[in-house]
Structure formats: structure tokens, C-alpha cells
Amino acid sequence: MAKPSLSFQHVTLENIGAYFGEHTVDFPSGHRNMMMIHGNNTGGKTSFINGLKWCLFHQISTSHEGLLDPFTLYNRKALAKGSAHPMSVTIEAEYNGQPIIINRTAKWLYDKTRPRSYEEVATGFTITQFDENGSRQPLSEEDSERFIRRIAPPVLGRFFLFDGELLSEYETLVSRSAGSNPKLGEAISGVLGLPVLEKAAGVLQAAKKEADRKNMTLARGESAEGLVERIKGLESNLERCTEECAEIDDQLDALGDSLAAAEAEYKSYAATEADLNQISVLEKHNADLDAEITRNQTTLAKASSNVWHDLAKPTLERQLDSLVSKSDALHQQSQQTLKRDHLEELRRALLDEEDCPVCLQHLKPDARASVKSMLDALDADREVRQQKTDDYEDLIAKRKEVERLSRAMTPIKTEYEMRTERIKEIVSTKARNLSEIDHIKSEANSISPDVIEGARKKVLSLTREQAALEEHKKTALKHQKDLEIEKDEQLSRMQSTIEHDEEAKQVKRVLSRLAHMESVIDQAKNRQAEAMRKKVEEYTSHAYRAMTHETHHAAVKIEPGTFNMTILDDENNPVTRPSSGATQILALALIISLGQIGRKIGPLVMDTPLGRLDPSHRIKVLSYLPQHTHQVVLLYHGGEIDKATYERVAKMGQIGKEYEISKGSAESSSRLVPKQSAAFSGGDDHE
Amino acid sequence: MSDFNEQTQQADMGRTVSLSARARATLKMATGVTIGAIDLPLFETDTEAIRFACLLGLRYHGDTMPPLADGRDANAQTVINVGTLDTSAPSFISTVKLLAPDTVQKERLTRIVRAHAEWGLAQIQKWIEEAELEGDDLDLAHLVKKGEALLDGAEESV
């Protein structure tokens, strides 16, 4: 796969460093891919490269000061001019063949207040892409920042946008005594893409941690094996329960047969039993009749004591009637006697008085004589009348006695006859009952009641036993059902657990795969690191050999991990004390090789990289660089490249663009002035 | 209790009634032998049988003494105290005195009771024998009916 590349086309600096106002630089392309920018010290070379760093990385790294405050990059004149002069860098480029515009701007936060620090400026960053129709598609600031970090991470800046002073860092990789530079090692690893594997390893570690956590969670669950054992136990119980139910069914069948036989036997006795019941009813009836007879006999026996009343009462009543007649007659006579007594009193009173006591008339003498004669006759009959009175009283007394006795008499004949008839009826009924009993007995078979009772009890016993067995079966069936339900539940749980286990197995498989992948990645990382190291080693050796004039230096050895470099001579011995020039060549070789092997984020922009090199080395470097980079910008001053060197380079046909940083004595700002090609602009002293 | 009854009872108390052997035999049969469907003897006790027999004789003969059969006195034995016949109301003795006032004036009460009872028992014996002979039922109701029939004829003739 082709490595993504960022090729600059135009860069416009506005109020950056020494540059007041807008200054556009056109970058070379194609075969003439080298751009040379000449400038004297303080002219603006570093401002140019720092402007690019600020635009791409929003930070300005330096070898000595670490990160440079971006506010220092703001052109002082622009700041003095006011808020209408923002600081900005615009890079028109191609990314993977597609046009792209990268722009970073810093404006005054307050239009009327001159900013005194970077916090007082409002920065903006925009990447504009173009669609198929050529329409601008600006990304948001956030997306733009994300996009630029992806294609041009700051760590790569030191390899493509560096000034000559940074070479000293690379020289530490050559000098064993200076020790390793971890940051540089990391940066080299980043350029080589090794962090991708590191990142993959990190992702794998996170995945493995998650899988371990999942595995632990799953391990806390109930194992399927335990559920299987439980289900086996349930199936065993279920089997026993089923067998028990079958046994009960067999017993019920046998019991049913016995019961049917017993019921048939008992049913065969039904007629006999009915006869016996009828006999029992008749016998009970007879017993009741006997009791009634006894009651009647007792009543009759008591009544017999009054049987003489039946003979006495009629004659007493007749006697009473006679006495009543006689007494009534005597009573009538008695009333007449009373009347006579009253008249006698009147008459005696009449004789005693001269006048009548009733009518008060004077009684005549003849009348008086007549009254006296009557009174004498009454006196003569007085004993007879007294006798009659006595007889009457006796008669009344006897009448009362007869009446009392007669009233007390209670003849028994009627009741006796009635009860006697009832007894006769009862006796007759009883006789019929006995006759019927005899008839039933004579018609009935010879089966005894005990046999029938035994058959009945047997049926009852078997029925009870059957009910008990059915109840037992019901319980067993319920137990069976419960077991089946529980088994289903356990099966469901087991299924869930199996799935659970499947998940656990899957997690284990994932863990295993992750471990394997980790191992693979480790191995790949090591292999890649080693491969990249070897490649860098090989390319660096090639570049070093191409750029150095030390003919006995045959190769460069790069230590794994630390990227410490050792120059080997043609006998494969390390060059313990390489010259500073060789060291700088080696650092440049390393940078070039990293640019070729690693990621390409843009042109190789080098600020005064040739300061320590002698002319022959400079020629070699300048001839090698454009051949092994897709764009190279060399910011130099007159001390680095003299006219002869320049002409030799120009003859190579690699220079595509040239600029002169112009800073006149009367101007407070630098300018980037395009030059005609192959026109040396260095100082005369380098001639 | 009226003065009349009280006086008569006090006067007759302590006296016993004797019956002939034949009458006693009838008495025994009437109180011990079951004749008929109801399975009961005619009389439950001798007292009841003597009362009924006495009344039957009294009714039949009226206020007169029936003649005693020959030899009956010689074999007579005391059967019951006359007071025993009058232990419950209405008074049996008073009834006898009312039904035979003249005879009471002439004869001792025990003798009157014995004479009528002997006659009545003889009649009962006759009916028992007839019933046994004919195979008929014989109970107190029958006795009353037979007695009424007998008395109706006798009283009509009187």
C-alpha cells in the first residue's frame, strides 16, 4: 500500500516572525523537487520553518527551549498595526493527490486591545477539502485538528521540519558516551510505525482485560456439569416415581379385579339380602305389634278391675231415675205444704187481730169461726205432714248417693271391645307377617346373613383400599409432575448454563486468541522493529555511504530499541570516534532514511543543516537529498553553500524553486523574493 | 265419704267372705286361664271376679237372697276379706247396699256378697264351659254382653 503523502504547493505566511504582511512561497514539484531559500541570520529562515510547525502542529518545538511560545511568532509590526493584521499560515497542498488547504490563524481577541500573550489571541484552524466539482468543503476546527493530527502528528515534525541545531540530537545517537535519547528513540519508532503495533498491543491488553473480567463473571455462575448431575438425579427420581406409578397401576388393576369379583359376589346376594331385609322389617313390625298388644293387654288388665261397673251402673241409673221421680213428687207436695203453712200463719194472725192484716177490713164472726175450724183441722194433720217431710229428705239423700256412685262408675265394655278388636287385628297382622316371613324364608336360598355381610365387608374393604391406592397414585403423579417441572426448569437452566458455558468458552477462546494475538503482535512488533531497524540501518548505511567521503566507513549499525548508531568500517569494526562531520552526515542519513522508510508528512524542510560539513560533504548531501525525498526545502545562509557548491548543485537540475529572504536595512520586515533558477545569492565570502 | 258409706263400711270391716269349692275352682279358672285371642285371663284378681260375679247375682236376683246350692256351706272356705272388695272408689259395698237395701237389713253383708258371688261364679263357669265347648272367644266384654243379655231377660220377666 502506498504511503500517504503530503505535498506542499503554496505556503502563505502572514505576519509570521520576520514577515510582516502576506508572503507566498511556491513549492517545487516533479523532478525538480528542491527549493532553496537563502537568507542571512535573523532574516527569517527559522520564522519560515516555525510558521510551518505552528500551522501544522500548533506548537513550535526547539532543541534547547523545548516548546516555543507561539505568540513570539506574531510579527511585532503587525501587532503594532492593530487587529486588522492577524497572524496566519496557509498551506495549499495535495494530500494523496487531492487538493487541500491548511490554514491556521491567530487574531486579536479584542480588537482594541493589543494582545500581550498567546491567550489574548483567538486562534482558528481550518482544513478545506475539495469535492469532485472543485467546491470547497471546509472542515470544522475540531475535525480539522483531528485530521491534521492524523496525517501530521507533532512527533514527526522534528524529522521533516528541523533546523540544523536539531542534528545535535541525532548525534547523541551516534555518540555512545552521550547515552541514548529516549524521546528521539520514541520519535523514530513513531516514524517507523512501530507505535501502531504498540497501540494494537494496548488494544489487545484492554480486550484481554475485558475478556478476563467476563471470564471471571462467567466463572462465578453455576457450572453446567453441576446442573447435569442435578438433572440426572431428577431423572432417576422421575424414573422411580414412574415405576411407582406403574406399580400402583398394577395394584389398582389387581384390586379392581378383586373388587369386581367381590361386587359380583355381593350382587349375587342382593336378592337374598333384600329378603333378609324384608324379614327384618316384618320382624320389627311384629315386635312393634307385640309391644302394642302388651300395651293393650296392660290397659285391659287394669280395666278389668272396673268390669263390675258395667253391671252396676245401669241399675243404679234406673234406680236414680226412680228416686228422681219420687223426690220430684215429694218436692211438689212440700211446696203445697209451705203454702198451707203460710195460710195458716195468716189465719192465726187473723184470729189474733180484729182486722185483716192484708186488707185491714174487719173480720166478721162467722168468718172468724170458719178460720178457727180450718186451723184445728191443720193441727190434727201435723204429724202426717212431718213424716212426709222426713221421707222426702231421706229420698233426697239416697238420690244423691246413687247419683254419686253412678257418676263414678266407668264401664269398660266399649273400650274393652275396641282394644280387644285391636288386639285381634294386631294378632292377625302379626300372623300374616309371620306367614310372610316363613314364606320368604322358604323361598330364600340357604345363604346365611354372615356370608352376605362378609361379602359386603369385603367390597367395602376393597373399595377403601382402592381409594387409598388412588390417593397414593394421585400423590405419586403430583410428585412426578413436580419432578418433571423441576427437571424442565433445570433443563432450561442447563440450557442457559450451556449457553453461558458457551459464552465462557467463547471468552476463553477469545482470551486464547488474544493471548495468541498478543504473542503474534509482540513477535510482529519485534520482527517489524527489527525489520525496520535493519531497513533503517540499511538505508542509513546507504545514505551515509552516499553522502560521506570516508571511504573506509562501510556501514552503519543501529541498535534495536535505542536506535544508537555505530559506524562500522570496512572490516566491520566500529568507528569509535567519528568526526563531527561524519556524525552530522550520519544524522542526515538517518533522517533521510526515516523519511524514505517511514511516514511522509510533507516536504523535508531543513534549516541550515550543513553548517558543520565541509564542501565535499555538502555537495554530496545536496545531491543526495533531492534524489531521495519527494520535496526538499533547504534554508541556508551564505556560510553553508558557497557559489561553487551552489553551481554544482544547480547543475544537478534538482532545484525547482529558489527564494531570497530580503531584509533591507530600511525595512522592518523580511520578504521572500523569488529568484531565477541557478542564480547564486550567497555571500561573496563563500566564493 | 258420706256418713252412710262410712257407717256401713265400719260395720262390715273385718268380716270375710267364704266361697264353695266349686266357686273357688271357677275363680281360679277365671283368673288363671286364657281364653281367646287377647291372651289374657278374664280377671286379673279374685277381687275383680268376686265383684263382677256378685253384681251379676245381685242384678239378677234383685233385692232378694239367692238360694245356696246344697253342700256348698260345708266346703266353703274364706276367700277374701269384705273390706278388700271396697278398697277403691266407687264403693262396692255402698253399691251393694243401694241395690239390695231390704236384704241388707235382713242379712249380713258377707252373706249377701257370698250368695250372689256363688251364683254369679256359677254363671261364669257355665259361660266358660260353653265358650270352651264352642271354641269361642271369651273375654270380659263377652261376659258383660252375656250378663246383660241374661239380665235383660230376667228383668223383663220381673
Short mmCIF file of N, CA, C and O in Angstrom, two decimals, chain A residues 229-266:
data_model
loop_
_atom_site.label_atom_id
_atom_site.label_comp_id
_atom_site.label_asym_id
_atom_site.label_seq_id
_atom_site.Cartn_x
_atom_site.Cartn_y
_atom_site.Cartn_z
N GLU A 229 -25.63 -33.11 36.73
CA GLU A 229 -25.76 -34.07 37.83
C GLU A 229 -27.13 -33.94 38.49
O GLU A 229 -27.77 -34.93 38.82
N ARG A 230 -27.54 -32.70 38.67
CA ARG A 230 -28.84 -32.45 39.30
C ARG A 230 -29.97 -33.04 38.43
O ARG A 230 -30.89 -33.67 38.93
N ILE A 231 -29.87 -32.84 37.15
CA ILE A 231 -30.89 -33.35 36.23
C ILE A 231 -30.87 -34.87 36.22
O ILE A 231 -31.92 -35.52 36.19
N LYS A 232 -29.67 -35.43 36.29
CA LYS A 232 -29.60 -36.89 36.35
C LYS A 232 -30.29 -37.42 37.59
O LYS A 232 -31.02 -38.42 37.55
N GLY A 233 -30.03 -36.74 38.72
CA GLY A 233 -30.72 -37.13 39.96
C GLY A 233 -32.23 -37.02 39.81
O GLY A 233 -32.98 -37.91 40.23
N LEU A 234 -32.67 -35.92 39.19
CA LEU A 234 -34.11 -35.74 38.99
C LEU A 234 -34.68 -36.81 38.07
O LEU A 234 -35.77 -37.33 38.30
N GLU A 235 -33.92 -37.14 37.03
CA GLU A 235 -34.39 -38.19 36.11
C GLU A 235 -34.48 -39.53 36.83
O GLU A 235 -35.40 -40.31 36.60
N SER A 236 -33.51 -39.77 37.70
CA SER A 236 -33.55 -41.02 38.48
C SER A 236 -34.79 -41.04 39.37
O SER A 236 -35.52 -42.03 39.43
N ASN A 237 -35.02 -39.91 40.05
CA ASN A 237 -36.22 -39.82 40.89
C ASN A 237 -37.48 -39.97 40.05
O ASN A 237 -38.44 -40.63 40.45
N LEU A 238 -37.45 -39.34 38.90
CA LEU A 238 -38.61 -39.39 38.00
C LEU A 238 -38.86 -40.83 37.55
O LEU A 238 -40.01 -41.28 37.48
N GLU A 239 -37.77 -41.53 37.27
CA GLU A 239 -37.90 -42.92 36.83
C GLU A 239 -38.50 -43.77 37.94
O GLU A 239 -39.42 -44.55 37.72
N ARG A 240 -37.98 -43.54 39.16
CA ARG A 240 -38.52 -44.28 40.31
C ARG A 240 -39.99 -43.95 40.51
O ARG A 240 -40.81 -44.81 40.78
N CYS A 241 -40.31 -42.67 40.35
CA CYS A 241 -41.70 -42.23 40.53
C CYS A 241 -42.59 -42.87 39.47
O CYS A 241 -43.71 -43.31 39.76
N THR A 242 -42.08 -42.91 38.25
CA THR A 242 -42.85 -43.54 37.17
C THR A 242 -43.06 -45.02 37.45
O THR A 242 -44.16 -45.56 37.25
N GLU A 243 -41.98 -45.66 37.93
CA GLU A 243 -42.11 -47.08 38.27
C GLU A 243 -43.13 -47.26 39.38
O GLU A 243 -43.94 -48.20 39.36
N GLU A 244 -43.06 -46.36 40.35
CA GLU A 244 -44.01 -46.44 41.46
C GLU A 244 -45.44 -46.29 40.95
O GLU A 244 -46.35 -47.02 41.35
N CYS A 245 -45.63 -45.34 40.03
CA CYS A 245 -46.96 -45.16 39.45
C CYS A 245 -47.40 -46.41 38.70
O CYS A 245 -48.57 -46.81 38.76
N ALA A 246 -46.46 -47.00 37.98
CA ALA A 246 -46.79 -48.23 37.25
C ALA A 246 -47.17 -49.34 38.21
O ALA A 246 -48.13 -50.11 37.99
N GLU A 247 -46.40 -49.44 39.32
CA GLU A 247 -46.73 -50.45 40.32
C GLU A 247 -48.11 -50.20 40.91
O GLU A 247 -48.89 -51.13 41.11
N ILE A 248 -48.38 -48.95 41.17
CA ILE A 248 -49.70 -48.61 41.71
C ILE A 248 -50.78 -48.99 40.70
O ILE A 248 -51.84 -49.51 41.07
N ASP A 249 -50.51 -48.71 39.43
CA ASP A 249 -51.48 -49.08 38.40
C ASP A 249 -51.71 -50.58 38.40
O ASP A 249 -52.86 -51.05 38.29
N ASP A 250 -50.60 -51.35 38.52
CA ASP A 250 -50.75 -52.81 38.57
C ASP A 250 -51.59 -53.22 39.78
O ASP A 250 -52.50 -54.05 39.68
N GLN A 251 -51.25 -52.61 40.91
CA GLN A 251 -52.01 -52.93 42.12
C GLN A 251 -53.47 -52.55 41.95
O GLN A 251 -54.37 -53.29 42.39
N LEU A 252 -53.68 -51.40 41.32
CA LEU A 252 -55.07 -50.97 41.11
C LEU A 252 -55.81 -51.92 40.18
O LEU A 252 -56.99 -52.22 40.39
N ASP A 253 -55.08 -52.39 39.17
CA ASP A 253 -55.71 -53.35 38.26
C ASP A 253 -56.12 -54.61 39.01
O ASP A 253 -57.25 -55.10 38.89
N ALA A 254 -55.14 -55.14 39.79
CA ALA A 254 -55.43 -56.35 40.56
C ALA A 254 -56.57 -56.10 41.55
O ALA A 254 -57.48 -56.92 41.71
N LEU A 255 -56.48 -54.95 42.17
CA LEU A 255 -57.52 -54.61 43.15
C LEU A 255 -58.87 -54.44 42.45
O LEU A 255 -59.91 -54.84 43.00
N GLY A 256 -58.83 -53.85 41.27
CA GLY A 256 -60.07 -53.69 40.50
C GLY A 256 -60.70 -55.04 40.19
O GLY A 256 -61.92 -55.22 40.30
N ASP A 257 -59.84 -56.02 39.82
CA ASP A 257 -60.37 -57.36 39.55
C ASP A 257 -61.00 -57.96 40.80
O ASP A 257 -62.12 -58.51 40.76
N SER A 258 -60.24 -57.84 41.90
CA SER A 258 -60.76 -58.39 43.16
C SER A 258 -62.07 -57.71 43.55
O SER A 258 -63.03 -58.35 43.99
N LEU A 259 -62.07 -56.38 43.36
CA LEU A 259 -63.26 -55.63 43.72
C LEU A 259 -64.45 -56.02 42.84
O LEU A 259 -65.58 -56.18 43.33
N ALA A 260 -64.16 -56.19 41.55
CA ALA A 260 -65.24 -56.60 40.65
C ALA A 260 -65.81 -57.96 41.05
O ALA A 260 -67.03 -58.16 41.07
N ALA A 261 -64.89 -58.89 41.40
CA ALA A 261 -65.34 -60.22 41.82
C ALA A 261 -66.16 -60.14 43.10
O ALA A 261 -67.23 -60.76 43.24
N ALA A 262 -65.64 -59.33 44.03
CA ALA A 262 -66.34 -59.19 45.31
C ALA A 262 -67.70 -58.54 45.12
O ALA A 262 -68.70 -58.93 45.74
N GLU A 263 -67.73 -57.52 44.24
CA GLU A 263 -69.00 -56.85 43.98
C GLU A 263 -69.99 -57.80 43.29
O GLU A 263 -71.19 -57.78 43.59
N ALA A 264 -69.44 -58.62 42.38
CA ALA A 264 -70.32 -59.59 41.71
C ALA A 264 -70.90 -60.58 42.72
O ALA A 264 -72.11 -60.90 42.69
N GLU A 265 -70.01 -61.03 43.62
CA GLU A 265 -70.49 -61.97 44.64
C GLU A 265 -71.53 -61.30 45.53
O GLU A 265 -72.59 -61.86 45.80
N TYR A 266 -71.20 -60.09 45.93
CA TYR A 266 -72.13 -59.37 46.79
C TYR A 266 -73.44 -59.09 46.07
O TYR A 266 -74.52 -59.17 46.65
#
